[in-house]
Short mmCIF file of C-alpha atoms and ligand atoms in Angstrom, two decimals:
data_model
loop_
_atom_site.label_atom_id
_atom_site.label_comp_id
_atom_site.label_asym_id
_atom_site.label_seq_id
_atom_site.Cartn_x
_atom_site.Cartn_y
_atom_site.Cartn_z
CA UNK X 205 12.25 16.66 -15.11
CA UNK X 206 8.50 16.60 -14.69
CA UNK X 207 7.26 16.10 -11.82
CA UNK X 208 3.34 16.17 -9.92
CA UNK X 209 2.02 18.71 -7.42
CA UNK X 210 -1.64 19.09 -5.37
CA UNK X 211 -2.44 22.46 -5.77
CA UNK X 212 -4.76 21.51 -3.68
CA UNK X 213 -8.94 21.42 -4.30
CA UNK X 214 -8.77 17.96 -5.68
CA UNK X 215 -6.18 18.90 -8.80
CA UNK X 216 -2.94 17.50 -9.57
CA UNK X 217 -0.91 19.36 -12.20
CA UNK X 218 2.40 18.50 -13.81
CA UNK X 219 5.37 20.33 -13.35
CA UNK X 220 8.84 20.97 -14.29
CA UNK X 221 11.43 20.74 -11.67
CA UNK X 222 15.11 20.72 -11.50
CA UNK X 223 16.84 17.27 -12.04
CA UNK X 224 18.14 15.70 -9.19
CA UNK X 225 21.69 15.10 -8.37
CA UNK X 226 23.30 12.63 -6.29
CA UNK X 227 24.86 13.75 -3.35
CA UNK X 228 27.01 11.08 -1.02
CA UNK X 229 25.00 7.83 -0.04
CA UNK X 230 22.38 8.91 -2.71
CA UNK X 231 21.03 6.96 -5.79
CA UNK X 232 19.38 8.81 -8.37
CA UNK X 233 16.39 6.62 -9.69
CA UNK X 234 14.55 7.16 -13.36
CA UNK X 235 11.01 6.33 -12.54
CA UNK X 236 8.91 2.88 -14.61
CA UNK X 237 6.27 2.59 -12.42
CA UNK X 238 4.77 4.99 -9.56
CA UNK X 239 1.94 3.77 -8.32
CA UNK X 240 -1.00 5.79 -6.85
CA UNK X 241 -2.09 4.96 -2.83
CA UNK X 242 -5.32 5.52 -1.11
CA UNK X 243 -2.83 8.29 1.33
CA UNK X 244 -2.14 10.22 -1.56
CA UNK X 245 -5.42 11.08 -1.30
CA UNK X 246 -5.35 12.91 1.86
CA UNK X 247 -3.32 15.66 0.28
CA UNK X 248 -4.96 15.80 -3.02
CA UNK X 249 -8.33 16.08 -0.63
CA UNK X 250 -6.92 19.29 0.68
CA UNK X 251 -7.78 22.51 0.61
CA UNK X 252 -5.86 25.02 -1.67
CA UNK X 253 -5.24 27.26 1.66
CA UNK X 254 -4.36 23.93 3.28
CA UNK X 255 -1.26 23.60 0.25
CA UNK X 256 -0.49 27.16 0.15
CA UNK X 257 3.31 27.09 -0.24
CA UNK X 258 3.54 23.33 -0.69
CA UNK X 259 5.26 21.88 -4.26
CA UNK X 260 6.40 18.64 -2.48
CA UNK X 261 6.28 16.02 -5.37
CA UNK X 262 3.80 13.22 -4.42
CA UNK X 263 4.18 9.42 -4.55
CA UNK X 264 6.04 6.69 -2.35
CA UNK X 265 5.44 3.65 -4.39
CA UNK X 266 8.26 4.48 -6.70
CA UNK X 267 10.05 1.21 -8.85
CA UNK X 268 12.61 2.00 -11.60
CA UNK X 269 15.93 1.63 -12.70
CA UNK X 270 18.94 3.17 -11.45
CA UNK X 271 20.27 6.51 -13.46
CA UNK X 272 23.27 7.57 -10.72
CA UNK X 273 25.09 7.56 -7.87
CA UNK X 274 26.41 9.65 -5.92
CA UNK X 275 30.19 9.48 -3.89
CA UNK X 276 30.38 6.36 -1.31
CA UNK X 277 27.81 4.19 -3.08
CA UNK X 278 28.62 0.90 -3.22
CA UNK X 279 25.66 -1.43 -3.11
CA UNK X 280 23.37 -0.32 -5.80
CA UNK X 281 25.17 0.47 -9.29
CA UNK X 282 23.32 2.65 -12.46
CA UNK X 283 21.05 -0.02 -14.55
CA UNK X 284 19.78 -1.82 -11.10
CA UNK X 285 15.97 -2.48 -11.07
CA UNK X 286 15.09 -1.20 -7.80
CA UNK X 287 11.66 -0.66 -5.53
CA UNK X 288 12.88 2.62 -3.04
CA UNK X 289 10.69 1.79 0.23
CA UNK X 290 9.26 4.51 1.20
CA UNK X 291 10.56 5.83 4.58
CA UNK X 292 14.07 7.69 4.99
CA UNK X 293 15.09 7.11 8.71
CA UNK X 294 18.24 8.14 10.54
CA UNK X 295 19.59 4.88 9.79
CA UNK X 296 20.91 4.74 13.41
CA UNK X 297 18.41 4.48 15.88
CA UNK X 298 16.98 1.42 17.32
CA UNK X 299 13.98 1.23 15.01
CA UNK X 300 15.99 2.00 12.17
CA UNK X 301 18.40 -0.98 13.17
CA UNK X 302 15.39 -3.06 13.16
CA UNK X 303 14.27 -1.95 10.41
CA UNK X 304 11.36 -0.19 11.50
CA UNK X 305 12.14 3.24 10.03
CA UNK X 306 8.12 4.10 10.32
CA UNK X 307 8.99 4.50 14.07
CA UNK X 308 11.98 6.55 13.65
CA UNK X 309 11.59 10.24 15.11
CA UNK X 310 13.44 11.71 12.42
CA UNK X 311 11.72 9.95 9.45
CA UNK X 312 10.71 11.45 6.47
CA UNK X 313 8.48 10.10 3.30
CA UNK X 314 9.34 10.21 0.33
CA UNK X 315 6.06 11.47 -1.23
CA UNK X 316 5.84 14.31 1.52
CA UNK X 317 7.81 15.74 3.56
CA UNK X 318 10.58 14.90 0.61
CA UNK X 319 9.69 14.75 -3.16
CA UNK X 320 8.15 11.61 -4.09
CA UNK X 321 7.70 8.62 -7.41
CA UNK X 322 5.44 10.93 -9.69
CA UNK X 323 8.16 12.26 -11.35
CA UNK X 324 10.70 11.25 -13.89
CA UNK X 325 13.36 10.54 -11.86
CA UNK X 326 13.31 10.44 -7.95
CA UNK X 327 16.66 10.92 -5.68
CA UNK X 328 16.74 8.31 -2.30
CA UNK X 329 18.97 7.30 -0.50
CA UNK X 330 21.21 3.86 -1.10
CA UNK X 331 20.12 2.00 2.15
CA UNK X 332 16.11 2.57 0.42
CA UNK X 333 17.16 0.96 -2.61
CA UNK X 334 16.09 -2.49 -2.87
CA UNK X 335 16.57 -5.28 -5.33
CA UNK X 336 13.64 -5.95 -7.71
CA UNK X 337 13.96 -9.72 -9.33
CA UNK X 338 14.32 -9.44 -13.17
CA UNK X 339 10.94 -11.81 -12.76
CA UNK X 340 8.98 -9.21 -11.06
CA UNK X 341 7.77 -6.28 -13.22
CA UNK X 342 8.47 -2.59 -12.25
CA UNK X 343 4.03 -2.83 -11.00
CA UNK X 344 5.15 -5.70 -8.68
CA UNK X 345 7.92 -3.12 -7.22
CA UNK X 346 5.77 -0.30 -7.12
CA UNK X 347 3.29 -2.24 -5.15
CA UNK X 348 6.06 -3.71 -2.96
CA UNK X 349 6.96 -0.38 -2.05
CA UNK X 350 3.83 -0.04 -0.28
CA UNK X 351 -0.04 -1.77 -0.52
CA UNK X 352 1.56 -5.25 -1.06
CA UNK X 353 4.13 -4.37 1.83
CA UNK X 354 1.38 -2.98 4.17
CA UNK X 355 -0.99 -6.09 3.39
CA UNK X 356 2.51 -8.67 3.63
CA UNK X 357 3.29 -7.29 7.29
CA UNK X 358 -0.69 -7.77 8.50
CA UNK X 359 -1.45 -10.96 6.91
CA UNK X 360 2.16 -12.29 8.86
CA UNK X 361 0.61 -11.20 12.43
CA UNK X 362 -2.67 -12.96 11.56
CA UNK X 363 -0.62 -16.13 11.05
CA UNK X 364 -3.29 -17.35 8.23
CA UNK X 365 -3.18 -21.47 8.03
CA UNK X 366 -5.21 -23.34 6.13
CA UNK X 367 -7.79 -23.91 8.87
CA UNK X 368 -8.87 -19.95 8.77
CA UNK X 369 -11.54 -18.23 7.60
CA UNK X 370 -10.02 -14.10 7.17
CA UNK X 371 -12.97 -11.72 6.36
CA UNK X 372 -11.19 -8.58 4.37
CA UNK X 373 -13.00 -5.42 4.91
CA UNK X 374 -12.26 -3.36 1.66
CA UNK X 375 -11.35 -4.43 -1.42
CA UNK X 376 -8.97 -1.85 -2.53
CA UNK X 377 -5.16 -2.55 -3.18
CA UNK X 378 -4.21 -3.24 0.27
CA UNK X 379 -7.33 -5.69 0.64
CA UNK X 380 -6.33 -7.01 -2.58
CA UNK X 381 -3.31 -7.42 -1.91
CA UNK X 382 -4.28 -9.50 1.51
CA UNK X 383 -6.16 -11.56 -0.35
CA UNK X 384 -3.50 -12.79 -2.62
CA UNK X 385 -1.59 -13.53 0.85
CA UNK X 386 -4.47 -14.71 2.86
CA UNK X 387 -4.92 -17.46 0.00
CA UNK X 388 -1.06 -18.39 -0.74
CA UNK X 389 -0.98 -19.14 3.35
CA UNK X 390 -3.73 -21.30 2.74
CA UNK X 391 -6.71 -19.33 4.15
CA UNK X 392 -10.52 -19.14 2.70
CA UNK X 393 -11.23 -15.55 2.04
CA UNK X 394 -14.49 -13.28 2.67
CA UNK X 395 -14.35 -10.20 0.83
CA UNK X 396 -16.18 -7.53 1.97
CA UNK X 397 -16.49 -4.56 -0.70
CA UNK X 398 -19.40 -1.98 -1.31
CA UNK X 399 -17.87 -0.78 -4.87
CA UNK X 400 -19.18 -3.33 -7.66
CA UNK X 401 -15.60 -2.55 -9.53
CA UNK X 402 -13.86 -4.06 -6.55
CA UNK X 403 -15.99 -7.06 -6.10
CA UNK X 404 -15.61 -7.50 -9.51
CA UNK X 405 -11.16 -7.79 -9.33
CA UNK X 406 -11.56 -9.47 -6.20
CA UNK X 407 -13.78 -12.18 -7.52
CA UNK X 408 -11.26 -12.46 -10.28
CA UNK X 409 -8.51 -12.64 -7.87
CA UNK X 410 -10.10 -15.60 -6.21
CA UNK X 411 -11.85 -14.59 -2.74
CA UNK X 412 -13.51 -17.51 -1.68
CA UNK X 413 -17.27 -15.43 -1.54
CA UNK X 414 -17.19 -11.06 -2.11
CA UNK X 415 -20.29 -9.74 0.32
CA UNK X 416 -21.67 -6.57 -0.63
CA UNK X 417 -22.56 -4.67 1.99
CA UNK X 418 -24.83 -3.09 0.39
CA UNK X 419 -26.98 -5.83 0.25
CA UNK X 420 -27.80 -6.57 3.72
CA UNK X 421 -26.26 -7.80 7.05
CA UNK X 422 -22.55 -8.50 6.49
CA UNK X 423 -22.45 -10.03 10.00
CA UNK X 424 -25.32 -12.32 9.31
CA UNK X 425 -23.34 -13.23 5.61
CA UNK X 426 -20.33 -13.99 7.35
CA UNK X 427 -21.97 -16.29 10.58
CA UNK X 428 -23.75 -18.08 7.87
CA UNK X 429 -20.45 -19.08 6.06
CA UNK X 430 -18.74 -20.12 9.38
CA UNK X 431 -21.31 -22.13 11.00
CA UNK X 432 -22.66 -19.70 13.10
CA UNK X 433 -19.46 -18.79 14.73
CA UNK X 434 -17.80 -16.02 12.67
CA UNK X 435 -14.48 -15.42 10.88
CA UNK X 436 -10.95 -16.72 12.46
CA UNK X 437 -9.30 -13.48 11.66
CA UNK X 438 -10.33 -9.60 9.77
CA UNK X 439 -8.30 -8.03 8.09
CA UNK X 440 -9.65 -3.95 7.99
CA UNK X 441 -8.31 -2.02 5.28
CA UNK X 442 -11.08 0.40 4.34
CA UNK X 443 -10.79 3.17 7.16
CA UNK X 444 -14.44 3.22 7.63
CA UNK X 445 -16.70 3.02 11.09
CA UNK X 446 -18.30 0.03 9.55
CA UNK X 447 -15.48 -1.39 8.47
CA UNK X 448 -13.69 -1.20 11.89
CA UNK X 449 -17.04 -2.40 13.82
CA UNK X 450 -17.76 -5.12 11.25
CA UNK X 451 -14.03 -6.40 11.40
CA UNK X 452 -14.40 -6.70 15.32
CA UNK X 453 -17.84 -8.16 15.54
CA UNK X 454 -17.80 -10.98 12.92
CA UNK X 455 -15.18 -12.87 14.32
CA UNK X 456 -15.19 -15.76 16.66
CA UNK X 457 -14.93 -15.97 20.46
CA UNK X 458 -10.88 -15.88 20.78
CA UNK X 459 -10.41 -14.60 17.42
CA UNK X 460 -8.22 -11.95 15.93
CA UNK X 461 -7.93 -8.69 13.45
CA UNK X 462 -5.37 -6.53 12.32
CA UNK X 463 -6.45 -3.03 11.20
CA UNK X 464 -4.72 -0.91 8.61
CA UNK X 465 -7.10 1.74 7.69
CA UNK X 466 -7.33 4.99 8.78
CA UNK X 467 -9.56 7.61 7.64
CA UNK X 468 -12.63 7.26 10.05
CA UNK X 469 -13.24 10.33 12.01
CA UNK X 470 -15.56 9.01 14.88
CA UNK X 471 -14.64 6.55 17.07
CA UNK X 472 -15.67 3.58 16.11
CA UNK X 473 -14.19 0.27 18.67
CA UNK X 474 -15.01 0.24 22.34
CA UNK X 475 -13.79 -2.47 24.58
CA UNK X 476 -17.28 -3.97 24.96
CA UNK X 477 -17.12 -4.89 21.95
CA UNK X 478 -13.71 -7.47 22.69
CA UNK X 479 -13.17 -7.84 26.63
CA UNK X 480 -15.76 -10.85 26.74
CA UNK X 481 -15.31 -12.71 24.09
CA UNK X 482 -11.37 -12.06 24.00
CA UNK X 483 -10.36 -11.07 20.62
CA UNK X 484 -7.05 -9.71 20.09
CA UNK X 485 -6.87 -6.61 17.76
CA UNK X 486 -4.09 -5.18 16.31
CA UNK X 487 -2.60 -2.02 14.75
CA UNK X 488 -0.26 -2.41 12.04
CA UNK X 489 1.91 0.39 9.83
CA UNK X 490 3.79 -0.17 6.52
CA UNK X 491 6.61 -3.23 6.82
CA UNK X 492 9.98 -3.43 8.46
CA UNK X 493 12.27 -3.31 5.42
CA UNK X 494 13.83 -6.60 5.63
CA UNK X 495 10.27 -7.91 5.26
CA UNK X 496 10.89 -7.34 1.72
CA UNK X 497 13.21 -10.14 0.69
CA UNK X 498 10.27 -12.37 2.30
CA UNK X 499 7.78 -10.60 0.06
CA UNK X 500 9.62 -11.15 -3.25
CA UNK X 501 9.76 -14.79 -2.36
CA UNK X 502 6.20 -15.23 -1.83
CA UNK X 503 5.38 -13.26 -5.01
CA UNK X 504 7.73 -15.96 -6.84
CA UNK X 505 7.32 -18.72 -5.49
CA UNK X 506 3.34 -18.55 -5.84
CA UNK X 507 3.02 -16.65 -8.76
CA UNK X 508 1.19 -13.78 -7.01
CA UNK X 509 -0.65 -12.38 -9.89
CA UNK X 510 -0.42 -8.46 -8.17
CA UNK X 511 -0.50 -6.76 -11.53
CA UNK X 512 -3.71 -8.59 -12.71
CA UNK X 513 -5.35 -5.52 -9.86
CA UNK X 514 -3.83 -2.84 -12.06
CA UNK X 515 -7.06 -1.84 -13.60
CA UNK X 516 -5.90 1.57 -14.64
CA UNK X 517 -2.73 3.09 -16.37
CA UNK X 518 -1.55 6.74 -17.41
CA UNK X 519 1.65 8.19 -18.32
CA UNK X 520 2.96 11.47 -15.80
CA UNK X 521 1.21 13.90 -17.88
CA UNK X 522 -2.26 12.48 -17.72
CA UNK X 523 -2.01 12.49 -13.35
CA UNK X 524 -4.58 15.41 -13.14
CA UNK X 525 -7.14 12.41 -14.90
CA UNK X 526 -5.35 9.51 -13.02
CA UNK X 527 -6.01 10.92 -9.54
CA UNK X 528 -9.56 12.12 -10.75
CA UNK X 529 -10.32 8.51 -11.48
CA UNK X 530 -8.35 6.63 -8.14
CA UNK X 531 -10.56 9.52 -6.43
CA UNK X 532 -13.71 8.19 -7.56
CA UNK X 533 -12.88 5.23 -5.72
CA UNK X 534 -14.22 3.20 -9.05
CA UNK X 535 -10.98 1.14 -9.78
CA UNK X 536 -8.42 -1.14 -9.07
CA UNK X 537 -4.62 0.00 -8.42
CA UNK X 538 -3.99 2.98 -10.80
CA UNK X 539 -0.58 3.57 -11.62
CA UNK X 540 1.76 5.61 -13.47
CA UNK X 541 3.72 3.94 -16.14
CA UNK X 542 6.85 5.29 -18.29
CA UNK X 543 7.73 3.58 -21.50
ZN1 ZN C 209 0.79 3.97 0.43
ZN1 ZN C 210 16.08 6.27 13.11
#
């Protein structure tokens, strides 16, 4: 099969690797859609001494249809449409039980530290497999696998009603993906977004007013669309200091934010900024896989239109161009597609 590497130096290169087989408990998978994530990044970013050594095949937004199984599997059967979430945990532990295999000491990724979606066919395990409605396209499982997980998780702990204003920081496929949410609860969404290309899907997604940064005081923007008392709830997606800062200081006395971004370097929240005017912040990390069932139903039963933020799509041997172009930060989702 062919599969992706990060030879590091900002290159991807496609290689040929072994097929998989299916061991016990395992589900080999032959890829539709991978789609590409902001984290990929991080290792594409690094230095060729920094890869040295390192052919792990990238990707963990990975949605395709069953090829085969391996002894003991029982749930999942060849010809499923599936969306494999992303973490592998020990399957026993209390966060696993829950659900919460990000938490899980032994975890591993597919994507890194075990070979990810940008290859033809990807092996995971059975438990990872999870149904994708013949309604939803293979980009609505490849999302689900990951950006429209991440956002799905945050936009539950803001509790969004129909009352709130949500300012989203970032206007990439997580923020996009909020603001899909944010709306279907009901909210009135704020975009915040310095890239025009990103203003541009959001506004065509249906954010309520996209601020530009760029243009002048966000804060002021925001205070002057609330009444002078700033946003409900933030939702921070970008990973930047001004991001993080901006999604603390334009809300409301008592409001909330939930941060997903990382990235910033310098520290960028002190307590000053909260204690007084009691906000509650909070962290949040992928989605509990049982989240998922929850997900698909929203998707449905609103008509989420996810794939209209696809703005970008290659086949597996043009990923050296479709990571130079998600790198430029220019686009919408970018994903790859087999047909
Ligand atoms: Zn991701
Ligand atoms: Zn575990």
């Amino acid at each position: 099969m062919r599969g992706v590497v990060f030879p590091g130096d900002r290159r991807a290169e496609v290689r040929e690797f072994p097929d998989p087989e299916p061991g016990p408990g395992q589900v080999v998978v032959r890829m539709q859609v991978s789609g590409l994530c902001g984290s990929d990044l991080h290792m594409y970013r690094q230095t060729s001494a920094e890869r040295a050594g390192n052919n792990t095949i990238p990707g963990h937004e990975p949605s395709g249809v069953v090829e085969a199984v391996g002894p003991g599997v029982s749930t999942v059967h060849v010809g499923d449409r599936v969306s494999v979430y992303h973490y592998l945990g020990c399957g026993h532990c209390k966060h696993c039980r829950a659900g919460n295999m990000q938490w899980c000491v032994e975890r591993k990724g597919y994507g890194g530290p075990i070979h990810g979606a940008d290859a033809d066919l990807i092996l995971s395990d059975e438990r990872n497999c999870l149904p994708l409605p013949d309604e939803l396209s293979f980009a609505h499982g490849a999302l689900m696998a990951c950006a429209a997980g991440t956002a799905f998780s945050s936009v539950r702990k803001l509790q969004v009603t129909g009352e709130d204003t949500v300012a989203i920081f970032g206007q990439g496929p997580v923020g996009l993906c909020g603001l899909l949410m944010a709306k279907a609860m009901g909210g009135r969404v704020i975009a915040v977004e310095p890239i025009a290309e990103r203003r541009a899907v959001s506004k065509d997604l249906g954010a309520d007013v996209v601020v530009d940064p760029g243009e002048g005081d966000v804060l002021a923007a925001i205070r002057d669309l609330t009444h002078g008392e700033g946003a409900d709830m933030a939702f921070e997606t970008s990973g930047s200091v001004a991001g993080q800062t901006g999604a603390v200081d334009c809300l409301r006395l008592g409001g909330k934010a939930v941060f997903v971004g990382f990235g910033a370097r310098e520290k960028s929240i002190s307590p000053a900024q909260f204690i007084g005017r009691q906000l509650t912040l909070m962290g949040s990390f992928v989605m509990p896989i049982h989240m998922y069932w929850d997900l698909a139903d929203l998707i449905l039963e609103h008509q989420l239109p996810l794939e209209r933020m696809v703005t970008h799509r290659f086949s597996i041997e043009q990923a050296p161009e479709a990571f130079e172009v998600f790198d430029s930060g220019r686009t919408g989702k970018v994903i790859l597609e087999w047909r």
